[in-house]
CSV table of N, CA and C in Angstrom, one decimal:
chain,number,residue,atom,x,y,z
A,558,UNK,N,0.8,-1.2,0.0
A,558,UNK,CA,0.0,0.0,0.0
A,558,UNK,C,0.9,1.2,0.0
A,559,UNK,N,1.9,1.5,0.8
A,559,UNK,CA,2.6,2.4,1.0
A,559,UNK,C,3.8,2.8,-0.2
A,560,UNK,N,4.3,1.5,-0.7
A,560,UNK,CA,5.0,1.6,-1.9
A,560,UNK,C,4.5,2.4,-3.1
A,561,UNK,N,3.5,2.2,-3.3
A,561,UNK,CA,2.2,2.7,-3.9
A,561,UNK,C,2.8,4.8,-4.5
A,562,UNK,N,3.0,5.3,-3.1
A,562,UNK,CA,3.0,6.5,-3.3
A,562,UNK,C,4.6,6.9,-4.2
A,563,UNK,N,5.8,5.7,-4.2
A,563,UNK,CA,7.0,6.6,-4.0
A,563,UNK,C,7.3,6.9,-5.5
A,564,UNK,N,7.5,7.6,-5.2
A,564,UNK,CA,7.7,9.2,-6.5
A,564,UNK,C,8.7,8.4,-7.3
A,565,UNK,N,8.4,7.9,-8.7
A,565,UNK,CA,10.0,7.6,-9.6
A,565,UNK,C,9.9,9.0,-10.6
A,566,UNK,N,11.4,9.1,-10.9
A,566,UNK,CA,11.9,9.9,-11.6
A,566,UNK,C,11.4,10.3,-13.0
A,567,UNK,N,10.9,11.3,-13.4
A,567,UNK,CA,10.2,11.0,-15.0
A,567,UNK,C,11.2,11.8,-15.8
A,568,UNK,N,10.8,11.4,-17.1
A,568,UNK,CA,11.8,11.8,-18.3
A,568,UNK,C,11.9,13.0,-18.3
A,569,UNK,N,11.2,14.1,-17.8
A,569,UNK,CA,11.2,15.6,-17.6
A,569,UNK,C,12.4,15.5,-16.8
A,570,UNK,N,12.7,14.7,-16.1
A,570,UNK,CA,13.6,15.2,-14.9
A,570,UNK,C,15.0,15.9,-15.9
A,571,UNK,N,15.4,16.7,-14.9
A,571,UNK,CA,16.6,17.7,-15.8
A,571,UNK,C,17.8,17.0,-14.6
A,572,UNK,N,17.9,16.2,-14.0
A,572,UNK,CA,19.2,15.1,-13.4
A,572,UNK,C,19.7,14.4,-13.8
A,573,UNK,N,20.6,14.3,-14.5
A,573,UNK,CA,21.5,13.3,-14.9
A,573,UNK,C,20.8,11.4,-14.5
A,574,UNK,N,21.1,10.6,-15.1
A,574,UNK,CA,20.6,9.5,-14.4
A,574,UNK,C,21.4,8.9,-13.6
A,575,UNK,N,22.3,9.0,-13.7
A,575,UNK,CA,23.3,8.9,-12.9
A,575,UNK,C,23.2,9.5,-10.8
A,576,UNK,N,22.9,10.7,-11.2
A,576,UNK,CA,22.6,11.7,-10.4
A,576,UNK,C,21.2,11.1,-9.6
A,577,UNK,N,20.5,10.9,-10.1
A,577,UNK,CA,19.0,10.1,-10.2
A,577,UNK,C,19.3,8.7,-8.9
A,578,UNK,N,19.8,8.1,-9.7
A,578,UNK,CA,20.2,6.5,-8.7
A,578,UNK,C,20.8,7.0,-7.6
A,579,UNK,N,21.9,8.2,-7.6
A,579,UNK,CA,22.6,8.1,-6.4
A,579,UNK,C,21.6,8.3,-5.7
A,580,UNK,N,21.1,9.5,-5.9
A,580,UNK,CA,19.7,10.1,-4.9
A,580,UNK,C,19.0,9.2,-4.0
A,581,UNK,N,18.6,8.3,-5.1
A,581,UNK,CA,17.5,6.9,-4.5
A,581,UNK,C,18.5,6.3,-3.7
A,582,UNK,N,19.7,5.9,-4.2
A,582,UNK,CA,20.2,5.0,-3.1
A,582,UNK,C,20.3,5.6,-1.3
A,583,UNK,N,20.9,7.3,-1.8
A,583,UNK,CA,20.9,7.9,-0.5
A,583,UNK,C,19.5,7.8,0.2
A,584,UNK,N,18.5,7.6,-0.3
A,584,UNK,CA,17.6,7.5,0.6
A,584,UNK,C,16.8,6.5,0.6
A,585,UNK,N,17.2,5.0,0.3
A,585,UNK,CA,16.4,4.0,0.7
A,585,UNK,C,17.6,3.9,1.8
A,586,UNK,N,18.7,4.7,2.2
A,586,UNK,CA,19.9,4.4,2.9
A,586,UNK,C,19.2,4.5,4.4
A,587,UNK,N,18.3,5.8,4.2
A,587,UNK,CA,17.5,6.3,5.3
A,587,UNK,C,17.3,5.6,6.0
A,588,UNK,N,17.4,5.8,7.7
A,588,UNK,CA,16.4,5.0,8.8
A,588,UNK,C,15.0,6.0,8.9
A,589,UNK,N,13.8,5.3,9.2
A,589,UNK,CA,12.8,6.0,9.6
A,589,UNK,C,13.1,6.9,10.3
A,590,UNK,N,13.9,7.1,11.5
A,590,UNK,CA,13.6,8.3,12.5
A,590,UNK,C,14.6,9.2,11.8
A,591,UNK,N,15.7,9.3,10.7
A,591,UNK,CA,16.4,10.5,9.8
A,591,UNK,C,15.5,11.3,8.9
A,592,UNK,N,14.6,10.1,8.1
A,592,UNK,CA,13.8,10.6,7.3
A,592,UNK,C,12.5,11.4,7.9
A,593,UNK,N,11.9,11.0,9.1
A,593,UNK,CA,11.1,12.0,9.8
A,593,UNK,C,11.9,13.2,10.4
A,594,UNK,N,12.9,13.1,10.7
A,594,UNK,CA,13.9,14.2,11.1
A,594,UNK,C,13.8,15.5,9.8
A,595,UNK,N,14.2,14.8,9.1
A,595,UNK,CA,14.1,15.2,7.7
A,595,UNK,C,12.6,16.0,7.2
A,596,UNK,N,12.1,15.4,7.1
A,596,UNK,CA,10.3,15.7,6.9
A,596,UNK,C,10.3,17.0,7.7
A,597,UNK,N,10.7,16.5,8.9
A,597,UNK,CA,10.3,17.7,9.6
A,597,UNK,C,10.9,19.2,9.7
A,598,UNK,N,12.1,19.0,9.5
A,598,UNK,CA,13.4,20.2,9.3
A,598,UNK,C,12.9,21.0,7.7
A,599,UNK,N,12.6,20.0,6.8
A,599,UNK,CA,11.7,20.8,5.0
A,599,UNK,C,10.7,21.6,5.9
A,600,UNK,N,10.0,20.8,6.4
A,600,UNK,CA,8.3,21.2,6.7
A,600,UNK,C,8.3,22.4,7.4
A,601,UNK,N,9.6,22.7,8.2
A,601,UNK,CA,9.8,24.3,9.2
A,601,UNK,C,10.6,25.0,8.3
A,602,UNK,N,10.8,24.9,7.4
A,602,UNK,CA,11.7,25.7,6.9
A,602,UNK,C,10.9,26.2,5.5
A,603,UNK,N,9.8,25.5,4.8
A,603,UNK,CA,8.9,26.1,3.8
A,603,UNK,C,7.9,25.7,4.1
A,604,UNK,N,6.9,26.4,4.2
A,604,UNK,CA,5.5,26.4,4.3
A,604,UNK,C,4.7,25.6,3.1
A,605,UNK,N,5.1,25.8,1.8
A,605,UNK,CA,4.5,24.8,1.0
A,605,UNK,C,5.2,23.6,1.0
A,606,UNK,N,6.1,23.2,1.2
A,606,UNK,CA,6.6,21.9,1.2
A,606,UNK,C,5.9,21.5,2.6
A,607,UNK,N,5.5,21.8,3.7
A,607,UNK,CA,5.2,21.6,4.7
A,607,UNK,C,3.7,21.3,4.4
A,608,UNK,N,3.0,22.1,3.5
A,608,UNK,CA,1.6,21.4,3.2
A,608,UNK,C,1.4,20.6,2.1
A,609,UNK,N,2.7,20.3,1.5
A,609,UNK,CA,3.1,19.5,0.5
A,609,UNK,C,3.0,17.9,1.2
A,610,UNK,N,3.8,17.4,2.3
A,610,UNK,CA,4.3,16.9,3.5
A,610,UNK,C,2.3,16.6,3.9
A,611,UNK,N,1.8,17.2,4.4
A,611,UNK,CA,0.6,17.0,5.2
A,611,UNK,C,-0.1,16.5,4.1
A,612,UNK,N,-0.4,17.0,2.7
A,612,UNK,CA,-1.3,16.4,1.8
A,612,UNK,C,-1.0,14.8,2.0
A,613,UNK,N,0.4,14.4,1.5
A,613,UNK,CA,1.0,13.2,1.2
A,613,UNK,C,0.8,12.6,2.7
A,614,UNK,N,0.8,12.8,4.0
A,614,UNK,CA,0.5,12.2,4.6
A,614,UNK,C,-0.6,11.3,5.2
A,615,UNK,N,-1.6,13.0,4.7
A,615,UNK,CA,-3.1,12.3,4.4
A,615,UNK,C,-3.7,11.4,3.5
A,616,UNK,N,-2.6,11.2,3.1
A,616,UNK,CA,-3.1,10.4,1.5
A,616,UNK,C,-2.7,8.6,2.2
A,617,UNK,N,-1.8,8.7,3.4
A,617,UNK,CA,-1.4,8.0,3.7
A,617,UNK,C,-2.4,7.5,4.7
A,618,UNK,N,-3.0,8.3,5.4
A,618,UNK,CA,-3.7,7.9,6.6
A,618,UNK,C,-5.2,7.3,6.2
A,619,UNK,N,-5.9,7.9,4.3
A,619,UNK,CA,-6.4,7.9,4.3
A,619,UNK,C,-7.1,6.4,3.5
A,620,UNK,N,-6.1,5.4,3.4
A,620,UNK,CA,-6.1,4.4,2.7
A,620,UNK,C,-6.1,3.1,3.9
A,621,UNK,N,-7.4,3.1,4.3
A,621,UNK,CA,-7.5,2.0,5.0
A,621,UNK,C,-8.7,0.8,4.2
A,622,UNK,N,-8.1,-0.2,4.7
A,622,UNK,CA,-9.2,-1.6,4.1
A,622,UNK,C,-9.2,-2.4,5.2
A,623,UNK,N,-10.3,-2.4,5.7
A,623,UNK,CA,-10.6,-3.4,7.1
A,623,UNK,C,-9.7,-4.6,6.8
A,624,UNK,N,-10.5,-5.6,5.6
A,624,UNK,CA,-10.5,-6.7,5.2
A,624,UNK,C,-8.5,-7.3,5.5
A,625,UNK,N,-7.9,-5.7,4.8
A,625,UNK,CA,-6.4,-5.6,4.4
A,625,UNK,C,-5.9,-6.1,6.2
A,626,UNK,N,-6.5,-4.9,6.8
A,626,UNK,CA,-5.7,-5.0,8.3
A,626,UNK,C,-6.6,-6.7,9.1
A,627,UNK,N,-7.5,-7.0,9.1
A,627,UNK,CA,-8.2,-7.9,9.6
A,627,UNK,C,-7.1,-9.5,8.9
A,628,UNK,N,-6.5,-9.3,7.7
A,628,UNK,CA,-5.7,-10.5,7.4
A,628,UNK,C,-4.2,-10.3,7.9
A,629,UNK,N,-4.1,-8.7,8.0
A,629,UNK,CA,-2.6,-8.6,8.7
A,629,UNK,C,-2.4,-9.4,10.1
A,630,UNK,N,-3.6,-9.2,10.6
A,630,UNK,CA,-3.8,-8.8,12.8
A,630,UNK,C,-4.1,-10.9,12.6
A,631,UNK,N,-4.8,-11.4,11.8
A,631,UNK,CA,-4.3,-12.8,12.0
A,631,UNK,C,-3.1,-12.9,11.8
A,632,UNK,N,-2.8,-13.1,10.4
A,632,UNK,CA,-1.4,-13.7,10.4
A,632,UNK,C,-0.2,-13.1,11.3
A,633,UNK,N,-0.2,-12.2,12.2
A,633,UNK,CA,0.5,-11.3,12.7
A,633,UNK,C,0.3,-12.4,14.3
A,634,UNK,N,-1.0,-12.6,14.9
A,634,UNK,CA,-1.1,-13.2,15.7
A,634,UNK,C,-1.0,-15.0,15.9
A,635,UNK,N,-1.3,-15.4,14.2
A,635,UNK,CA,-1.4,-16.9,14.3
A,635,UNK,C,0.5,-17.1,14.4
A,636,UNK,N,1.3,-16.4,13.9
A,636,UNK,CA,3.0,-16.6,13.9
A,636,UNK,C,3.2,-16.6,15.2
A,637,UNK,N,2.5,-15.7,16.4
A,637,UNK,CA,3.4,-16.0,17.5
A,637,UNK,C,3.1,-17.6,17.6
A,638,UNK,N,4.3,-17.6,18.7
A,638,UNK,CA,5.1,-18.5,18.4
A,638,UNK,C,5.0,-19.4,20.4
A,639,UNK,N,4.5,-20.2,20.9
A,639,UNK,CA,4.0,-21.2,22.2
A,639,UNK,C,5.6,-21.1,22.4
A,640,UNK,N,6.5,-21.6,21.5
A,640,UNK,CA,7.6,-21.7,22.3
A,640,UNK,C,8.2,-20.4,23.2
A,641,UNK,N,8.4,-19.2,22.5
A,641,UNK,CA,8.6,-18.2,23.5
A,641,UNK,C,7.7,-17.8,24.7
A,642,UNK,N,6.5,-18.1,24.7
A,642,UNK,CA,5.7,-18.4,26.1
A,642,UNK,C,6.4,-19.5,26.9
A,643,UNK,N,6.9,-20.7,26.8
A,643,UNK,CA,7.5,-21.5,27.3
A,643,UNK,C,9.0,-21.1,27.5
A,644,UNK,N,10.0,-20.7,26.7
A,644,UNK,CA,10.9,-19.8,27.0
A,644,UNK,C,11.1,-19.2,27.9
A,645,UNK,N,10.4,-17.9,28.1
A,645,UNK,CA,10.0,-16.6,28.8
A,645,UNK,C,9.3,-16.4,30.0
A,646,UNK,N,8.5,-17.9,29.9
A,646,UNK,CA,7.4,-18.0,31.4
A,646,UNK,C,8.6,-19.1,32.4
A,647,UNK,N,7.7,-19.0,33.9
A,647,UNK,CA,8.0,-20.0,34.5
A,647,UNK,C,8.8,-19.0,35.9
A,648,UNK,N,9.6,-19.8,36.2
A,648,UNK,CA,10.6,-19.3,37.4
A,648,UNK,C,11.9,-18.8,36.8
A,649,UNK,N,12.3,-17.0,37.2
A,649,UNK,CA,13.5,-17.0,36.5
A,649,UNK,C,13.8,-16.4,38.1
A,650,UNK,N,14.8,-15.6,37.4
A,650,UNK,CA,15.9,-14.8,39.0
A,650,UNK,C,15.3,-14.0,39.2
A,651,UNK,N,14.2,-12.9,38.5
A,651,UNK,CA,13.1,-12.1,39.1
A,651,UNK,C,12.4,-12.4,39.5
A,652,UNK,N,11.7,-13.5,39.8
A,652,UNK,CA,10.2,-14.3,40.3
A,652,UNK,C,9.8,-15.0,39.3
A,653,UNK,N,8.2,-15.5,38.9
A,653,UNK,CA,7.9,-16.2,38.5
A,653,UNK,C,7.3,-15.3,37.5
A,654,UNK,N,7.2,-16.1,36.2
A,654,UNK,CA,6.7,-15.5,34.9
A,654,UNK,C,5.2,-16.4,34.6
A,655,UNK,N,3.9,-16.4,34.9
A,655,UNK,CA,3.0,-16.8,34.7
A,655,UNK,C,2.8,-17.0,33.2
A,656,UNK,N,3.2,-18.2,32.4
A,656,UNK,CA,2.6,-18.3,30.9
A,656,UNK,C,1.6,-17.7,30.4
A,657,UNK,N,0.2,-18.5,31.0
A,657,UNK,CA,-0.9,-17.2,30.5
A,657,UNK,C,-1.1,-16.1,30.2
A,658,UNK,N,-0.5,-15.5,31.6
A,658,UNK,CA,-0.2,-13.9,31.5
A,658,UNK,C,0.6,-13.5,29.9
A,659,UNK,N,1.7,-14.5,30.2
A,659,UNK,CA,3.3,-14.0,29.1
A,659,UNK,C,2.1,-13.8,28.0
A,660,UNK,N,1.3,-14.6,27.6
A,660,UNK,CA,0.9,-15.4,26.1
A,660,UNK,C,-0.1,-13.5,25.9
A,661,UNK,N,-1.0,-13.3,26.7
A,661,UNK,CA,-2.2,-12.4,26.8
A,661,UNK,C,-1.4,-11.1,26.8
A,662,UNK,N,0.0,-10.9,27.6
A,662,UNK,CA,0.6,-9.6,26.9
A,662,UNK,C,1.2,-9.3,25.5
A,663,UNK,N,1.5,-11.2,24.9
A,663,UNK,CA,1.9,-11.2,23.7
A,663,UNK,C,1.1,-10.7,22.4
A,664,UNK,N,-0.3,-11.2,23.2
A,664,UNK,CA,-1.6,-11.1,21.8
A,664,UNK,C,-1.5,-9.5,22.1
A,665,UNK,N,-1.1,-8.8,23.2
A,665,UNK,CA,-1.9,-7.3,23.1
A,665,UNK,C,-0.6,-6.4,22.5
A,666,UNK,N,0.4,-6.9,22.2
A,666,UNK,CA,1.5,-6.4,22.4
A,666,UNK,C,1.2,-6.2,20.3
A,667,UNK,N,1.3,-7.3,20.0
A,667,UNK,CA,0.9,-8.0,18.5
A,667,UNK,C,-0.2,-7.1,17.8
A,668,UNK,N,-1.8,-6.3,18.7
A,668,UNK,CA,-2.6,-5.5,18.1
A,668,UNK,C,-1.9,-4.4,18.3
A,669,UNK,N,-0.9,-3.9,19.4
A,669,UNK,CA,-0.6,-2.4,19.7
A,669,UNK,C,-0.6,-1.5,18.3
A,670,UNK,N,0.4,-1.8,17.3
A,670,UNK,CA,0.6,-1.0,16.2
A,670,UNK,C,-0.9,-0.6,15.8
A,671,UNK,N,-1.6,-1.8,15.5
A,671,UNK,CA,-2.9,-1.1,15.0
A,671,UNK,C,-4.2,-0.4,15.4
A,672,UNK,N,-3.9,-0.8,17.0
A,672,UNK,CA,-4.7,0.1,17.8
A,672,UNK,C,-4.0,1.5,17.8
A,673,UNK,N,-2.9,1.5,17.4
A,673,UNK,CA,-2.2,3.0,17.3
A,673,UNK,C,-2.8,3.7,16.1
A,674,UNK,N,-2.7,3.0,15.1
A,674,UNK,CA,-3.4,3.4,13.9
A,674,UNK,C,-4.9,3.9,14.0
A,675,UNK,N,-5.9,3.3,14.7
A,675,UNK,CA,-6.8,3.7,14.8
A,675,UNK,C,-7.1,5.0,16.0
A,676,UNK,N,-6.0,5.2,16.6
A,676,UNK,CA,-6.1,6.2,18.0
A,676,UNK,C,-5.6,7.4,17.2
A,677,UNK,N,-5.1,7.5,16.4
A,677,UNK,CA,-4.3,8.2,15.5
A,677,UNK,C,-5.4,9.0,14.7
A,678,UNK,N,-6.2,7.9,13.8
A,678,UNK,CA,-7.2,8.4,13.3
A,678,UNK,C,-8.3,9.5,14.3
A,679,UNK,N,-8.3,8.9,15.3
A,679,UNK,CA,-9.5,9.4,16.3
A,679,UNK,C,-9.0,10.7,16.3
A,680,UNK,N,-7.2,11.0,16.8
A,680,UNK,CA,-7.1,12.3,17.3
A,680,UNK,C,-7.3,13.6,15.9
A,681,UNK,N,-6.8,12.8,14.7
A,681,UNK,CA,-6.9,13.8,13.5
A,681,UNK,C,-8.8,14.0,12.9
A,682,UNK,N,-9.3,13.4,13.9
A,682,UNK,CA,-11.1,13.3,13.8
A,682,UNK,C,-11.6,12.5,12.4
A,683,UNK,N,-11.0,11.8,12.0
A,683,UNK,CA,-11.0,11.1,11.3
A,683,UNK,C,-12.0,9.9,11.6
A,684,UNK,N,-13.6,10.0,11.3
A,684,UNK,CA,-14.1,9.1,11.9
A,684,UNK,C,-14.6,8.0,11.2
A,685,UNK,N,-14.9,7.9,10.1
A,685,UNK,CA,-15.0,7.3,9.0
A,685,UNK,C,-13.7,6.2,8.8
A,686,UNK,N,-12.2,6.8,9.0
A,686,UNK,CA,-11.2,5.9,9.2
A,686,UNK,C,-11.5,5.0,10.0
A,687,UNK,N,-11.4,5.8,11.1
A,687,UNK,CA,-11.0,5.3,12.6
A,687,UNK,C,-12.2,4.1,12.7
A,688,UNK,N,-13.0,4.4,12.3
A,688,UNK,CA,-14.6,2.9,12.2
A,688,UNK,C,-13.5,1.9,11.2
A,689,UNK,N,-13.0,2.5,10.0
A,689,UNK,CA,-12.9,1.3,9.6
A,689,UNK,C,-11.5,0.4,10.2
A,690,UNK,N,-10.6,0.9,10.7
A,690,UNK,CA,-9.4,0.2,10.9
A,690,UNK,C,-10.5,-0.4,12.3
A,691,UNK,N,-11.1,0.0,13.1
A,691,UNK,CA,-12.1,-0.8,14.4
A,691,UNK,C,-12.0,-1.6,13.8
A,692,UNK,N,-13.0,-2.0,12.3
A,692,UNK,CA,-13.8,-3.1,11.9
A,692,UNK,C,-12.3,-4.1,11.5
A,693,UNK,N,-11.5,-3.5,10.7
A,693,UNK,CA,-10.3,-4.7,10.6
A,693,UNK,C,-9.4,-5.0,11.7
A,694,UNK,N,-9.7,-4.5,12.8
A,694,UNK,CA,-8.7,-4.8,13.9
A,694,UNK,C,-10.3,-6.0,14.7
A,695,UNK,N,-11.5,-6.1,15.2
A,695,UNK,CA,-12.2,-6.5,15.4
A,695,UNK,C,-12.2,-8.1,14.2
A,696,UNK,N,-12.3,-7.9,12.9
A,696,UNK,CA,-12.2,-8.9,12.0
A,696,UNK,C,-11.5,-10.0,12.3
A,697,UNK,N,-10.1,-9.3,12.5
A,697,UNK,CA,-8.5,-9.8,12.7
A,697,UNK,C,-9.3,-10.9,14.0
A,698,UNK,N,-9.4,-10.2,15.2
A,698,UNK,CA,-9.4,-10.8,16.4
A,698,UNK,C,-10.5,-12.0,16.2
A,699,UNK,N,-11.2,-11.7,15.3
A,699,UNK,CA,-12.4,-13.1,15.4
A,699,UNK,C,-12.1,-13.9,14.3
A,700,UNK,N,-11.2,-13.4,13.6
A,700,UNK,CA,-10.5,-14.7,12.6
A,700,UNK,C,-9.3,-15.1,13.1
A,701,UNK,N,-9.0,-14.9,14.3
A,701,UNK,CA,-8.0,-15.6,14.8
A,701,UNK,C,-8.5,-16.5,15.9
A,702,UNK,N,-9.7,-16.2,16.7
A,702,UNK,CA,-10.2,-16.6,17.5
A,702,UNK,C,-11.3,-17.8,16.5
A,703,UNK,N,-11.4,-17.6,15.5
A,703,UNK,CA,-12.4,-19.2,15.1
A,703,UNK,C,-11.4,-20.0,14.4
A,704,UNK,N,-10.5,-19.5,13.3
A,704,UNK,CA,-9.2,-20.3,12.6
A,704,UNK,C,-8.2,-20.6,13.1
A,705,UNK,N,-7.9,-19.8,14.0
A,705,UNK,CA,-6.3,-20.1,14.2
A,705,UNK,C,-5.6,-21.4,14.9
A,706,UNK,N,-4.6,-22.2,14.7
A,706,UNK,CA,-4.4,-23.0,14.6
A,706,UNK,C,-3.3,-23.8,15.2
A,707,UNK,N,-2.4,-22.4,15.7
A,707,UNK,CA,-1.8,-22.4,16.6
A,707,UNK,C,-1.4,-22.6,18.1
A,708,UNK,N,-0.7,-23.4,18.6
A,708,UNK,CA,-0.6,-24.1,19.8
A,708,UNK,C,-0.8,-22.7,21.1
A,709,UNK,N,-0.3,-21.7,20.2
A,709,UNK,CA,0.0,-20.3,21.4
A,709,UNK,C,-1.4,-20.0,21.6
A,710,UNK,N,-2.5,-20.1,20.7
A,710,UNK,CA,-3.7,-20.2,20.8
A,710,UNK,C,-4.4,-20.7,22.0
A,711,UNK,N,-4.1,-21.4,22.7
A,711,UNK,CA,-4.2,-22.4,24.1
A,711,UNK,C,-4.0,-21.8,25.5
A,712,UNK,N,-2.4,-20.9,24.6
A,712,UNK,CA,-2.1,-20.5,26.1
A,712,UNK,C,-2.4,-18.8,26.0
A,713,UNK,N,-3.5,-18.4,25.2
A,713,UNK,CA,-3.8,-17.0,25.4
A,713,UNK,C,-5.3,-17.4,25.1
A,714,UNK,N,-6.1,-18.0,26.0
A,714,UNK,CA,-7.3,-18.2,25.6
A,714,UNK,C,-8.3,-17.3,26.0
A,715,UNK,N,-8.4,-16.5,27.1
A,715,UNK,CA,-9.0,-15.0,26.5
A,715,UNK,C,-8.7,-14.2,26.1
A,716,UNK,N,-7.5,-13.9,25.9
A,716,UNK,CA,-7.1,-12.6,25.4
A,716,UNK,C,-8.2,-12.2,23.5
A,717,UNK,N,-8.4,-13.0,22.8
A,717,UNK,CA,-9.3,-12.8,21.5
A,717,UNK,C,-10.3,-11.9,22.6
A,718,UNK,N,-11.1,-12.8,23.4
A,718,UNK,CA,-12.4,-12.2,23.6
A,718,UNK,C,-12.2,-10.7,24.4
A,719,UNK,N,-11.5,-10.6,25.4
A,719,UNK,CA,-10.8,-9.2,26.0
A,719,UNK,C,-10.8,-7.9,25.2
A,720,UNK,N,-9.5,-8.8,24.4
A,720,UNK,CA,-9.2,-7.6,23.2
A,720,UNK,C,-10.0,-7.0,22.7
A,721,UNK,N,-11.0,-7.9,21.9
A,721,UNK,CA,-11.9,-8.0,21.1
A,721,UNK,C,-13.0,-6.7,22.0
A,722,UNK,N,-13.5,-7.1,23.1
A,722,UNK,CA,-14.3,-6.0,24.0
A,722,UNK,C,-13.7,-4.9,24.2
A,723,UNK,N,-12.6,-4.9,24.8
A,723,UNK,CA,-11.9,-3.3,24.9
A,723,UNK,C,-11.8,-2.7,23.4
A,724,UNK,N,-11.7,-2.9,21.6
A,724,UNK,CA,-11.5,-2.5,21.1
A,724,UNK,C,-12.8,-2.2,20.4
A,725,UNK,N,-13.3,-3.2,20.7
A,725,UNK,CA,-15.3,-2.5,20.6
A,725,UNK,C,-15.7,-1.2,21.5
């Protein structure tokens, strides 16, 4: 979805091609937090690149598909993985690590991103979004909760239904 937007160079360009590749390479070189550094340093420094920046962000925020996030938030949740519950629980040199628990902060840990996404939408009033990423983050949790097939499934056995209510 996101690939979707990035700008390739057109025949108009007056850059050498040469000049062109370096460019791209210098910035797939980028870490996210340079390139938002970045973003942000244009966006204070010119006003229309700065609502240049907001358009294209919007464009970003504004491309949600339930269906899209509801197949991400399974496959995202059917991957974890029972053995790092078994790993990470039990008796260590801090006290005891309760499995269940480990497993139910794993599933909430697994929606966080896209409960961000949708909190995100709420604060820009975005309400129209913010319903639909609900509906694919809801989807997700009940297609993981009837299909999923996974052993770690066992050891987070309410966490579906929890989630699933606090995000309703």
């Amino acid at each position: 979805m996101r690939e979707q937007m990035t700008q390739k160079p057109t025949n108009n360009s007056t850059m050498p091609s040469t000049k062109i590749a370096m460019n791209k390479q210098v910035l797939d070189e980028i870490s996210t937090e340079h390139a938002n550094e970045i973003l942000q340093r244009l966006a204070d420094e010119d006003a229309k690149i700065s609502k240049r920046i907001q358009e294209l962000a919007l464009e970003y925020l504004t491309e949600v598909d339930p269906d899209c996030i509801a197949e991400d938030i399974f496959y995202d949740l059917n991957i974890l993985d029972v053995e790092d519950v078994w790993k990470n629980s039990g008796s260590t040199r801090y006290g005891y690590v309760d499995p269940y628990e480990l497993a139910f902060k794993m599933f909430e840990e697994t929606l966080e991103p896209y409960i961000d996404d949708l909190r995100k939408c709420q604060e820009l009033l975005m309400d129209e979004k913010a319903k639909l990423h609900c509906i694919g983050i809801l989807k997700g949790i009940d297609q993981f909760e009837r299909e999923a097939t996974t052993e770690f499934k066992d050891w987070a056995v309410d966490a579906p239904y929890e989630n699933f209510i606090e995000v309703f």
